[in-house]
CSV table of C-alpha atoms and ligand atoms in Angstrom, one decimal:
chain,number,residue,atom,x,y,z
A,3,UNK,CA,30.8,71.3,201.4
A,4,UNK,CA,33.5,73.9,201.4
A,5,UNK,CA,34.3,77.2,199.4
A,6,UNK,CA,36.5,76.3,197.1
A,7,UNK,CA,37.7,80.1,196.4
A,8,UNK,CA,38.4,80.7,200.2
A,9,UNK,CA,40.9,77.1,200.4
A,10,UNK,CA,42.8,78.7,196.9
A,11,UNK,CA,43.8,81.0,199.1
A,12,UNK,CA,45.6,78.4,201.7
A,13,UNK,CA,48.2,77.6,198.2
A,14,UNK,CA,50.6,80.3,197.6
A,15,UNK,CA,51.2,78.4,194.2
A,16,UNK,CA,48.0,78.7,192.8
A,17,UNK,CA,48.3,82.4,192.6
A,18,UNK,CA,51.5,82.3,190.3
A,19,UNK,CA,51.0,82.6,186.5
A,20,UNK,CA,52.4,80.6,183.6
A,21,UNK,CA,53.2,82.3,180.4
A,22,UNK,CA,51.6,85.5,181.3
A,23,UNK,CA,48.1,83.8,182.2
A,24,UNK,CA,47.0,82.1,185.5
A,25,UNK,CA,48.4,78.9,186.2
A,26,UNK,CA,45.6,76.1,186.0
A,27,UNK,CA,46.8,73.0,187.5
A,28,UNK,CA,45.3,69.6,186.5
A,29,UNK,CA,48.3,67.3,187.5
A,30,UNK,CA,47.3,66.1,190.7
A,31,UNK,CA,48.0,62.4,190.1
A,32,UNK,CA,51.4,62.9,189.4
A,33,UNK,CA,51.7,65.3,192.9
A,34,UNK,CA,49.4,68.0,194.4
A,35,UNK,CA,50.4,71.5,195.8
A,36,UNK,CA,51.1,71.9,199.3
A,37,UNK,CA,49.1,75.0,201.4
A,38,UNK,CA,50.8,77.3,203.2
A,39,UNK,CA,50.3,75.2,207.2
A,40,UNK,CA,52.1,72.4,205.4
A,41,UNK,CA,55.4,74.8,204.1
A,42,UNK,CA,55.2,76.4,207.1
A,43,UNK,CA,54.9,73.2,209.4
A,44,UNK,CA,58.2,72.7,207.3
A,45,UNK,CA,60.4,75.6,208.4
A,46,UNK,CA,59.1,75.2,211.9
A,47,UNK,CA,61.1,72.4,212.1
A,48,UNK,CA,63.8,73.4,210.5
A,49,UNK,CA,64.0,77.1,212.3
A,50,UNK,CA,62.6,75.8,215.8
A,51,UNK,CA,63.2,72.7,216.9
A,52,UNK,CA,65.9,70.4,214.0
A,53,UNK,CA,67.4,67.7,215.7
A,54,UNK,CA,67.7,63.9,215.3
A,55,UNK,CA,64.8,61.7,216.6
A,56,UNK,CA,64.9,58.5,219.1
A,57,UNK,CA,68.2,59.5,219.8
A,58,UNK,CA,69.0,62.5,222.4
A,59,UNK,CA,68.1,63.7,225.8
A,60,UNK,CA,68.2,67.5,224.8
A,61,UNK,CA,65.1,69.8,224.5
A,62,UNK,CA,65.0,69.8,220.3
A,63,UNK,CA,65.5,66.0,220.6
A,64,UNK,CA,62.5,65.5,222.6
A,65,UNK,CA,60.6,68.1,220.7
A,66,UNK,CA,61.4,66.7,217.2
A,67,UNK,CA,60.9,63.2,218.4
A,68,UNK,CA,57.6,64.2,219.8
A,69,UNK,CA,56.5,65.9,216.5
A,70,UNK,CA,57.4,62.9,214.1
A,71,UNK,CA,55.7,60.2,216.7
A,72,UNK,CA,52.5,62.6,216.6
A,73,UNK,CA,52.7,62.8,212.9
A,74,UNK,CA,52.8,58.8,212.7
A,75,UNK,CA,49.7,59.1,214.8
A,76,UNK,CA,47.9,61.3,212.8
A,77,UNK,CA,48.6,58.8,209.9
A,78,UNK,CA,47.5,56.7,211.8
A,79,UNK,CA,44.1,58.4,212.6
A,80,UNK,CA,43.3,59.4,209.0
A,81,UNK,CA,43.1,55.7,208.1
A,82,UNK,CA,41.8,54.0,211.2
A,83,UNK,CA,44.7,51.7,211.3
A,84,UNK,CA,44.4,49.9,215.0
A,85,UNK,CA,47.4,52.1,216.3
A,86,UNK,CA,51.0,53.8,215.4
A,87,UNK,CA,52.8,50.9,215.5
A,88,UNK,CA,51.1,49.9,212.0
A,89,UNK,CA,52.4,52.7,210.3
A,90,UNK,CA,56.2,53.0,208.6
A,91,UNK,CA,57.5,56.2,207.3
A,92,UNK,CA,59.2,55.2,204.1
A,93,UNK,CA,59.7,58.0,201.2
A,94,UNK,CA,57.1,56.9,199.2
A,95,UNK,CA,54.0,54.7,197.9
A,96,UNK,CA,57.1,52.7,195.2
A,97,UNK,CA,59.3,52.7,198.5
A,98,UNK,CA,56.7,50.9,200.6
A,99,UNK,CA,55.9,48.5,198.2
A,100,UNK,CA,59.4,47.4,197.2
A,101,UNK,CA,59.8,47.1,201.1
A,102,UNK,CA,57.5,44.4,201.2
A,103,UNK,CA,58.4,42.4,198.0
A,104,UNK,CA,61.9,42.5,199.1
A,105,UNK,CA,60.8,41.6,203.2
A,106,UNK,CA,57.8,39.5,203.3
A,107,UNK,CA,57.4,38.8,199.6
A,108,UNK,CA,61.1,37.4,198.5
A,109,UNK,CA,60.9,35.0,202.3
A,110,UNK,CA,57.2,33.9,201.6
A,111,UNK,CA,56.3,33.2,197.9
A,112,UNK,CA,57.8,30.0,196.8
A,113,UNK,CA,58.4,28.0,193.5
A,114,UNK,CA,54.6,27.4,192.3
A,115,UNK,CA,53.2,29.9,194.2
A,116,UNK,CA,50.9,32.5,193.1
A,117,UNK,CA,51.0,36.4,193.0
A,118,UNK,CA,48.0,38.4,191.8
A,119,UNK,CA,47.9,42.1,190.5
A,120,UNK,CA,45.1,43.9,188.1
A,121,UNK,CA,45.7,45.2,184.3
A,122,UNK,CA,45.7,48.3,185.6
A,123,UNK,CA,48.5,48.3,188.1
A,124,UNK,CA,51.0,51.5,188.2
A,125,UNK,CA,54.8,49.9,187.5
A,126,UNK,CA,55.4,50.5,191.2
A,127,UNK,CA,52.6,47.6,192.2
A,128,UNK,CA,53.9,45.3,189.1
A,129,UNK,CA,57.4,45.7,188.7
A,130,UNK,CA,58.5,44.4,191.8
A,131,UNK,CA,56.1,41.6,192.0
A,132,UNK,CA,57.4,40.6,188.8
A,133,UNK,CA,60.8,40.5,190.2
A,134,UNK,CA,59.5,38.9,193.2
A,135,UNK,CA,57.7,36.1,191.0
A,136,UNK,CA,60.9,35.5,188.6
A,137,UNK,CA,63.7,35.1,191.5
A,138,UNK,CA,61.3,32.8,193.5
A,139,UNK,CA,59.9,31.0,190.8
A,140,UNK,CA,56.5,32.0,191.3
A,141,UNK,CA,53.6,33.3,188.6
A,142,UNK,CA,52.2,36.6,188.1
A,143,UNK,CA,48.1,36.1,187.4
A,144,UNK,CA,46.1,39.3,186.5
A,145,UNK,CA,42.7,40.3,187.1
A,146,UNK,CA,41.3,41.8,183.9
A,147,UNK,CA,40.1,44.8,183.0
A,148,UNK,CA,36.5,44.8,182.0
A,149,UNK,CA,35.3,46.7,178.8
A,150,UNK,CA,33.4,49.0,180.8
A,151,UNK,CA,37.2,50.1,182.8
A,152,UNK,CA,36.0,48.3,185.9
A,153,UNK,CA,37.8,44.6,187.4
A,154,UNK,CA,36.7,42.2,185.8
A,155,UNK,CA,35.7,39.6,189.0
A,156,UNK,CA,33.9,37.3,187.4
A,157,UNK,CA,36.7,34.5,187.8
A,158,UNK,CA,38.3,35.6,190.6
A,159,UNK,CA,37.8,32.2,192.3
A,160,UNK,CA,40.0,30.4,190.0
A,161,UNK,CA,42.8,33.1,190.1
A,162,UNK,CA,42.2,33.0,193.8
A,163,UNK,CA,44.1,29.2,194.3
A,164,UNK,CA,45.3,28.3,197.7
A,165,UNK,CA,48.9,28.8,196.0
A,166,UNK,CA,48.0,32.3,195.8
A,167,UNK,CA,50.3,33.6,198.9
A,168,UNK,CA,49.5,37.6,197.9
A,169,UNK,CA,47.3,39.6,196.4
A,170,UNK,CA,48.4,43.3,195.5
A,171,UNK,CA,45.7,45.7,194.1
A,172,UNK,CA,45.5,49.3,193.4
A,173,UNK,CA,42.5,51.2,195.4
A,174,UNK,CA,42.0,54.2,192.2
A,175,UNK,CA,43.8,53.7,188.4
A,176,UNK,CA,46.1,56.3,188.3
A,177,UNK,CA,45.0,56.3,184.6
A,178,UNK,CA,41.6,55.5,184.4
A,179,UNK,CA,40.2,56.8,187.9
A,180,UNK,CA,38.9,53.0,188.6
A,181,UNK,CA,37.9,52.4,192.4
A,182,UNK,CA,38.4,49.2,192.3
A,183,UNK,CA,36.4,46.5,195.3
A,184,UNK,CA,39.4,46.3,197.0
A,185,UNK,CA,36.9,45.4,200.1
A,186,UNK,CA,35.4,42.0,198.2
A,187,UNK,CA,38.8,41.1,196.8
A,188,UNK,CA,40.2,41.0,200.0
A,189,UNK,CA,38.4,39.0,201.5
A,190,UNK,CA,38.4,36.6,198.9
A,191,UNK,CA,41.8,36.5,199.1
A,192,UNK,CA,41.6,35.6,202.7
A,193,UNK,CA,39.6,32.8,202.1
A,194,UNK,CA,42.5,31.4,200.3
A,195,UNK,CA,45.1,31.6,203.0
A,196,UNK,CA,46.6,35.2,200.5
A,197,UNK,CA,47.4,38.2,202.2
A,198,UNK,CA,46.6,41.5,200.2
A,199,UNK,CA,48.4,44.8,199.6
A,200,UNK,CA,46.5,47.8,198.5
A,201,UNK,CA,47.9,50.6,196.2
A,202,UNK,CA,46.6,53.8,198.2
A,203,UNK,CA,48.7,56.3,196.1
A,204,UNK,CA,45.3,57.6,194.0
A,205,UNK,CA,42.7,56.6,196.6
A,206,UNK,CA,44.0,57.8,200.1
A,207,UNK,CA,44.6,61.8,199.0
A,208,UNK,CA,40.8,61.7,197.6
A,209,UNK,CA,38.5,59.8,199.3
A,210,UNK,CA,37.7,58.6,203.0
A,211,UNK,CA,39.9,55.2,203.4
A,212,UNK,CA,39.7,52.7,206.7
A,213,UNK,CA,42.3,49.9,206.8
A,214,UNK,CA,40.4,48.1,209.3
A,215,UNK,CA,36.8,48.1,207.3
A,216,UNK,CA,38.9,46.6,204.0
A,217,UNK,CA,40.9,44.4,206.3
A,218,UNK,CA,44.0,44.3,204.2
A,219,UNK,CA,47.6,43.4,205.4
A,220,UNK,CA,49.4,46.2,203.9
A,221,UNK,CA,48.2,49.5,202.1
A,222,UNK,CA,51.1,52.1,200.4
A,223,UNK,CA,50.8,55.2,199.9
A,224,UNK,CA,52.4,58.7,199.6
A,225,UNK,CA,53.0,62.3,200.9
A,226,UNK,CA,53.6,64.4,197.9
A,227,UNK,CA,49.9,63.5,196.4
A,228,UNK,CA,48.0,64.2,199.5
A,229,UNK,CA,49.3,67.6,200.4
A,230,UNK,CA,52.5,66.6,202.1
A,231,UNK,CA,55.8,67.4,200.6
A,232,UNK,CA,57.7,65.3,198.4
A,233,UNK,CA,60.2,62.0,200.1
A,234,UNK,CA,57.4,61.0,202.8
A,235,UNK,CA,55.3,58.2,202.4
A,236,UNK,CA,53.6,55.7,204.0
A,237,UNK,CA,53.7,51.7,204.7
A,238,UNK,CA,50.7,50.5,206.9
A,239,UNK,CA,51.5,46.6,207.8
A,240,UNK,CA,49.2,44.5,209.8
A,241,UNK,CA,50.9,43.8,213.2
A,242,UNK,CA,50.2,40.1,212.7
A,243,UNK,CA,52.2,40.2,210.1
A,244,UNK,CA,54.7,42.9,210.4
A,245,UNK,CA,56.0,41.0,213.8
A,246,UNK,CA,56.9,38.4,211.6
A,247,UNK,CA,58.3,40.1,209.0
A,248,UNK,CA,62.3,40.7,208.6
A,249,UNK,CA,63.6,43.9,208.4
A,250,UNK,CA,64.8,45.6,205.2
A,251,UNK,CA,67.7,47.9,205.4
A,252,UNK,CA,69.7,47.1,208.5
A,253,UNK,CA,71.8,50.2,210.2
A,254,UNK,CA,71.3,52.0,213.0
A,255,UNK,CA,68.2,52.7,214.7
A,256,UNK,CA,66.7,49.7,213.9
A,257,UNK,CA,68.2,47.5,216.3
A,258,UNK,CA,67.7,46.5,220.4
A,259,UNK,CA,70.9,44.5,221.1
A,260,UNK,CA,73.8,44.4,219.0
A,261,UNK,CA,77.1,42.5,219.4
A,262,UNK,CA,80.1,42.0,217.1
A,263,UNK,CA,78.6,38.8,215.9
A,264,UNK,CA,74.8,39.2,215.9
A,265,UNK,CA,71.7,41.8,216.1
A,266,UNK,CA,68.5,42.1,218.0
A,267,UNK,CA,66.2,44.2,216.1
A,268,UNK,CA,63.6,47.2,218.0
A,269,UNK,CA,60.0,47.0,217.8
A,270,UNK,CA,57.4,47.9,215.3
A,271,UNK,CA,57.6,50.2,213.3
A,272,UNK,CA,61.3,51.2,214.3
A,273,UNK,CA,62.7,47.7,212.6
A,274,UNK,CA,61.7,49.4,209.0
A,275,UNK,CA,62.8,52.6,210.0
A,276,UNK,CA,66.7,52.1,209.7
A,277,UNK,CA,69.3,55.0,210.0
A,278,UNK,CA,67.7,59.2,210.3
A,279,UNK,CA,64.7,59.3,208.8
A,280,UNK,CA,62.8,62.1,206.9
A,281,UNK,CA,61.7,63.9,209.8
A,282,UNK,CA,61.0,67.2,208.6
A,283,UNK,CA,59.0,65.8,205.7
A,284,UNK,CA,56.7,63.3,208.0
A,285,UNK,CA,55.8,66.0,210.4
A,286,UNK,CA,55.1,68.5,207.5
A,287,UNK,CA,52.9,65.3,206.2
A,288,UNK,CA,51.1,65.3,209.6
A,289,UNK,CA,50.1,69.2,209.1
A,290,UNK,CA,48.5,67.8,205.2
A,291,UNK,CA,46.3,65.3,207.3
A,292,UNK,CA,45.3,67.8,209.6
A,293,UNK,CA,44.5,70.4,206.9
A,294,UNK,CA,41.9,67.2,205.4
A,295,UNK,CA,41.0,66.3,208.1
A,296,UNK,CA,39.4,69.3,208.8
A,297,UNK,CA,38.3,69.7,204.8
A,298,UNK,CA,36.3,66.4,205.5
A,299,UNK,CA,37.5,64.1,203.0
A,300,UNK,CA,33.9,63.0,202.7
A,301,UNK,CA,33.8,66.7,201.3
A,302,UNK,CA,36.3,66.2,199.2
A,303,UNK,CA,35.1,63.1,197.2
A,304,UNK,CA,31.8,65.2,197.2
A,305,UNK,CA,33.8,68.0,195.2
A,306,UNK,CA,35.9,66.0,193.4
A,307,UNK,CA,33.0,64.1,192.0
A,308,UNK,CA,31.0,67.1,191.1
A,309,UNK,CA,34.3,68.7,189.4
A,310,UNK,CA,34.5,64.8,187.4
A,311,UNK,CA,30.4,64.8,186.3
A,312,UNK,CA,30.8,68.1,184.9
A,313,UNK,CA,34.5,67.4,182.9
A,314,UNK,CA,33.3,64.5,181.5
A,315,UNK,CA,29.7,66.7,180.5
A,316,UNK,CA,32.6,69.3,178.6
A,317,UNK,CA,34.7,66.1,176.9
A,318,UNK,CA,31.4,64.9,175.5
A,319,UNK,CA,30.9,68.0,174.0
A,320,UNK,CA,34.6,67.9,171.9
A,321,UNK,CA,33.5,65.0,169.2
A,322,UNK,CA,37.1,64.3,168.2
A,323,UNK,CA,38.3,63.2,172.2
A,324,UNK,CA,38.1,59.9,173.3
A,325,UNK,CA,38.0,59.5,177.2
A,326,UNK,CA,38.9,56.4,179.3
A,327,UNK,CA,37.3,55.2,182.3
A,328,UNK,CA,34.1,54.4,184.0
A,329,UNK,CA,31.2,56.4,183.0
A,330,UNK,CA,29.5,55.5,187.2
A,331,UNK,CA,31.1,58.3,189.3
A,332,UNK,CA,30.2,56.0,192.3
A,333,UNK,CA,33.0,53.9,191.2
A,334,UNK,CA,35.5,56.6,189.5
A,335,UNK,CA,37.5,59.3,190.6
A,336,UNK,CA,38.9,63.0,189.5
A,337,UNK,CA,41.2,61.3,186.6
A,338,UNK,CA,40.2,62.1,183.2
A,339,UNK,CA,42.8,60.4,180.4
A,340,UNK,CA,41.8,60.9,176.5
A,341,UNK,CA,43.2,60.6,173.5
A,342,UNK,CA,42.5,62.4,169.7
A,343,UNK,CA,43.7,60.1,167.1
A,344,UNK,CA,46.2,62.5,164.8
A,345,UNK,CA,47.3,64.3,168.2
A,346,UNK,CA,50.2,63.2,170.0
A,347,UNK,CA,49.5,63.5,173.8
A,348,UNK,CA,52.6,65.4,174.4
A,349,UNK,CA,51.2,67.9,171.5
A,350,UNK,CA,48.2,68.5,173.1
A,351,UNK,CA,50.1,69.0,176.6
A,352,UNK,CA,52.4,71.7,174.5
A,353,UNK,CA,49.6,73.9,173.2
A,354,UNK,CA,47.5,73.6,176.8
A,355,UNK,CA,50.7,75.1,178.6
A,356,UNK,CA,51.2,77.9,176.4
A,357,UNK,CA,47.5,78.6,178.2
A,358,UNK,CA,48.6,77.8,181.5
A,359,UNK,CA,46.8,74.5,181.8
A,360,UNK,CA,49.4,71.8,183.4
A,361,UNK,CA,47.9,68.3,182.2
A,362,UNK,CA,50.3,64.8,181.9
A,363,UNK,CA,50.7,62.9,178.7
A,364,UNK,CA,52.5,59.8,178.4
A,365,UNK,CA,51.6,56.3,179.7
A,366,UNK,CA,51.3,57.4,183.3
A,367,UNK,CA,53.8,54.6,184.3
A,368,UNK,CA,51.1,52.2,183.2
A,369,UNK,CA,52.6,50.8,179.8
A,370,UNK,CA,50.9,47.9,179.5
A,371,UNK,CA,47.6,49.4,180.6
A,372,UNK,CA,47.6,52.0,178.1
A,373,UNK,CA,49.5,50.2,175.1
A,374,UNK,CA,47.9,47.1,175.8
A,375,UNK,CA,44.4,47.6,176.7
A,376,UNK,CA,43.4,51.5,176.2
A,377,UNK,CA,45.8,50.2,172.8
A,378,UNK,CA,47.3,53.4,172.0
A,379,UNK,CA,50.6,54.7,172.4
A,380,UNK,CA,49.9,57.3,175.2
A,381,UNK,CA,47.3,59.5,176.8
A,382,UNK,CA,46.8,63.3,177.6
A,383,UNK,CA,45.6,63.6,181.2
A,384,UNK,CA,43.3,65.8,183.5
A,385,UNK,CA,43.4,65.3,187.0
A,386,UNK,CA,41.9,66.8,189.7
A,387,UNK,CA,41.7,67.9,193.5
A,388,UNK,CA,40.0,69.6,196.4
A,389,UNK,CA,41.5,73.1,194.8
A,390,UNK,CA,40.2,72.9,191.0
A,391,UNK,CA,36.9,74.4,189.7
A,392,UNK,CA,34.5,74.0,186.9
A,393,UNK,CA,35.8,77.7,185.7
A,394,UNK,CA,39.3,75.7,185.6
A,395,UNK,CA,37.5,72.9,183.3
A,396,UNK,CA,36.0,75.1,181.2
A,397,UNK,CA,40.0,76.5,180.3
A,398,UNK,CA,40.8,73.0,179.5
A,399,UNK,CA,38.1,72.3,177.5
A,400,UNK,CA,38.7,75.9,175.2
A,401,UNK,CA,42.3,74.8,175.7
A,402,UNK,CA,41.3,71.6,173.8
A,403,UNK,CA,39.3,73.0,171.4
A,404,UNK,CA,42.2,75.5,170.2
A,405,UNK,CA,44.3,72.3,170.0
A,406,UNK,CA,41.6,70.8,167.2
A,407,UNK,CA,41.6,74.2,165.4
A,408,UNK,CA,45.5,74.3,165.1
A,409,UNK,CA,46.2,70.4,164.4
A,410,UNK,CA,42.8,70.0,162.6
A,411,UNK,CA,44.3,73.0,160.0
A,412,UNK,CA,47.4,71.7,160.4
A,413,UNK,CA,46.1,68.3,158.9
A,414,UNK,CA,43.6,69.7,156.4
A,415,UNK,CA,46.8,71.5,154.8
A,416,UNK,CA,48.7,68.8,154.6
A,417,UNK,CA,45.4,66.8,153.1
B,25,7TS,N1,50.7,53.8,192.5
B,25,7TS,C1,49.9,54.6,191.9
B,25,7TS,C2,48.5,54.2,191.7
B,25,7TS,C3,50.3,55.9,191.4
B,25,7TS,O1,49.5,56.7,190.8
B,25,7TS,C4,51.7,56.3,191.7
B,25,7TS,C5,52.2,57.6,191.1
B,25,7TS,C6,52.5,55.4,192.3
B,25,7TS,C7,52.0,54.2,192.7
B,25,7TS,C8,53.9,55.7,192.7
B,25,7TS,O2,54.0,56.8,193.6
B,25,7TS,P1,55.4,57.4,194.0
B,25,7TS,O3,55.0,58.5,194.9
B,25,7TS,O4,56.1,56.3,194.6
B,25,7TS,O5,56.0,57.9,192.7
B,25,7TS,N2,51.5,58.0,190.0
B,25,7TS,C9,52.0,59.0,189.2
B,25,7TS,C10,51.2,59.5,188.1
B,25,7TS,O6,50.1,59.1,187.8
B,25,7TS,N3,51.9,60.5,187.5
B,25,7TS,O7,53.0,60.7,188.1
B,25,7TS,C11,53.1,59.8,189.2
């Protein structure tokens, strides 16, 4: 394990105080603060070395071309994908996903075909396959959520039909803090001729992830939640199926041979990288990996999962909170959503940052999830990364309990 109070001191941010009390950060679904190697791996570029990449014969060109191909390695590295050529710098995990319902997904799902995605799928990973599914004339199938906030497998052989052409999953619920077996659903969908796509946004930042072990086809994820700045993010396609893929914005950079009539297009990954790409932001992104790397992200599950047991010890202690989610940390990570019935979310969001505590309410751009399963019209949520301590729980939890003693008066007044 690591000291947690000696990496607090690697984010500048986590110093800075919030109405006149220390600034306790529990958004880190949403996006986690950057330490100072990442900022400074940042204005590096900018001061030392800015120029266009792929492109120049001059010293900065070679320099910042060389620092964005060693960042796409490092990507590369931290989830064992078989080399940089699997790996597309897009802006982010919505970005990524779009690319491939609007490459592989509107040339290979046709009329009768089958898409599959889970209950608890962020809007990025349903949105598009719904659009996908309505222009091609395909259907959407879900895999349920079961009452314990796991998938719900049990008949995933008849949603698994050889119609089924893709599979798109998320790794960790944004809302719920599910790990979902994205390992066994893969390869049931392979048995059915489908190709899977993993959601990463939630699961890559927090855990250990290898592309090769879960043997999917594409996995999205992005920057800003992992330590890297915001507009970086991250395709990984399958070479097998990336060479056959089309490209999706055409431009510049993108291209071998190009005539008035017609165009050639460059190799893997360069065909998805059309026109200048964010090349400050992916380089910073390499300095994130390196900074987990060297955390361990076995450590960091290991904290994140300790942080978790003992939260969900302090929300059983508050009576009047309902909490979402598995109760098995094997299978949940550092997301805690709950709800009071009489308390709006955003209320109880209000009151927390008037004590510095930054938590999300809302539906976590998971509407159907939460209004439709959870059934209630939004949650307040706790989140948590390799920074946060139980000393930060334990302000949440007072937090919450001087929201029950102002709404609970407020109500019994009213009464
Ligand atoms: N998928 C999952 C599982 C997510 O949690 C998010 C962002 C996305 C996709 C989209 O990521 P983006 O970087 O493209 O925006 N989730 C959240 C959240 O829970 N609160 O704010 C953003």
């Amino acid at each position: 394990m690591y000291d947690v109070a000696e990496i607090r001191k690697d984010f500048p941010i986590l110093e800075r105080q919030v109405h006149g009390v220390p600034l306790v950060y529990l958004d880190n679904a949403a996006t986690s603060q950057k330490p100072r190697a990442v900022i400074q791996a940042l204005s590096d570029y900018y001061e030392r070395y800015n120029a266009n990449v792929h492109r120049g014969a001059h010293t900065l060109a070679i320099e910042a071309t060389d620092a964005y191909e060693e960042a796409r390695a490092k990507v590369a590295r931290f989830i064992n994908a078989p080399g940089p050529e699997n790996i597309v710098f897009v802006r982010n995990t919505t970005e990524a996903i779009n690319l491939v319902a609007y490459t592989w997904g509107v040339a290979n799902v046709k009329a009768g075909d089958r898409i599959v995605v889970t209950e608890m799928e962020h809007h990025s990973n349903l949105v598009p396959w719904q659009h996908v599914a309505r222009v091609n004339g395909a259907e959407l199938k879900l895999i349920a959520m079961a009452k314990d906030y796991t998938l719900d497998t049990s008949d995933l052989d008849e949603l698994l039909t050889p119609a089924t052409r893709l599979v798109a999953i998320t790794q960790m619920s944004n809302v719920l803090g599910t790990i979902t077996p994205v390992a066994d659903i893969t390869a049931a969908a392979h048995r059915v001729g489908a190709l899977v796509l993993i959601d990463a946004a939630q699961s890559v930042p927090h855990m250990p992830v290898d592309v090769q072990a879960l043997d999917c086809d594409f996995m999205a994820f992005s920057g800003h939640k992992m330590l890297g700045p915001t507009g970086i993010g991250v395709l990984y396609i399958r070479s097998e199926v990336s060479e056959q893929m089309d490209p999706f914005l055409r431009g510049g950079e993108m291209v071998l041979e190009v005539t008035y009539e017609d165009a050639s297009w460059n190799e893997v990954p360069l065909k998805f990288e059309a026109g200048t790409p964010n090349i400050g932001d992916a380089i910073a992104l390499g300095a994130a990996i390196d900074y987990l790397t060297a955390l361990g992200m076995d450590n960091v599950r290991e904290h994140e999962v300790a942080l978790t047991r003992y939260a969900m010890e302090r929300f059983a202690e508050l009576e009047e909170v309902t909490t979402f989610g598995p109760s098995d940390l094997s299978v949940r990570g550092g997301v805690v959503s709950f709800y009071m019935s009489e308390i709006h979310p955003h209320d109880i969001g209000q009151v927390l940052d008037q004590l510095g505590v930054a938590i999300r309410a809302g539906h976590h751009c998971a509407m159907p999830l939460v209004r439709s399963r959870l059934m209630v019209p939004a949650t307040a949520r706790a989140s948590f990364y390799l920074y946060n301590t139980e000393a930060e729980v334990d302000v949440l939890i007072d937090g919450l309990n001087q929201v029950l003693r102002y709404f609970g008066d407020a109500a019994s007044k009213r009464a």
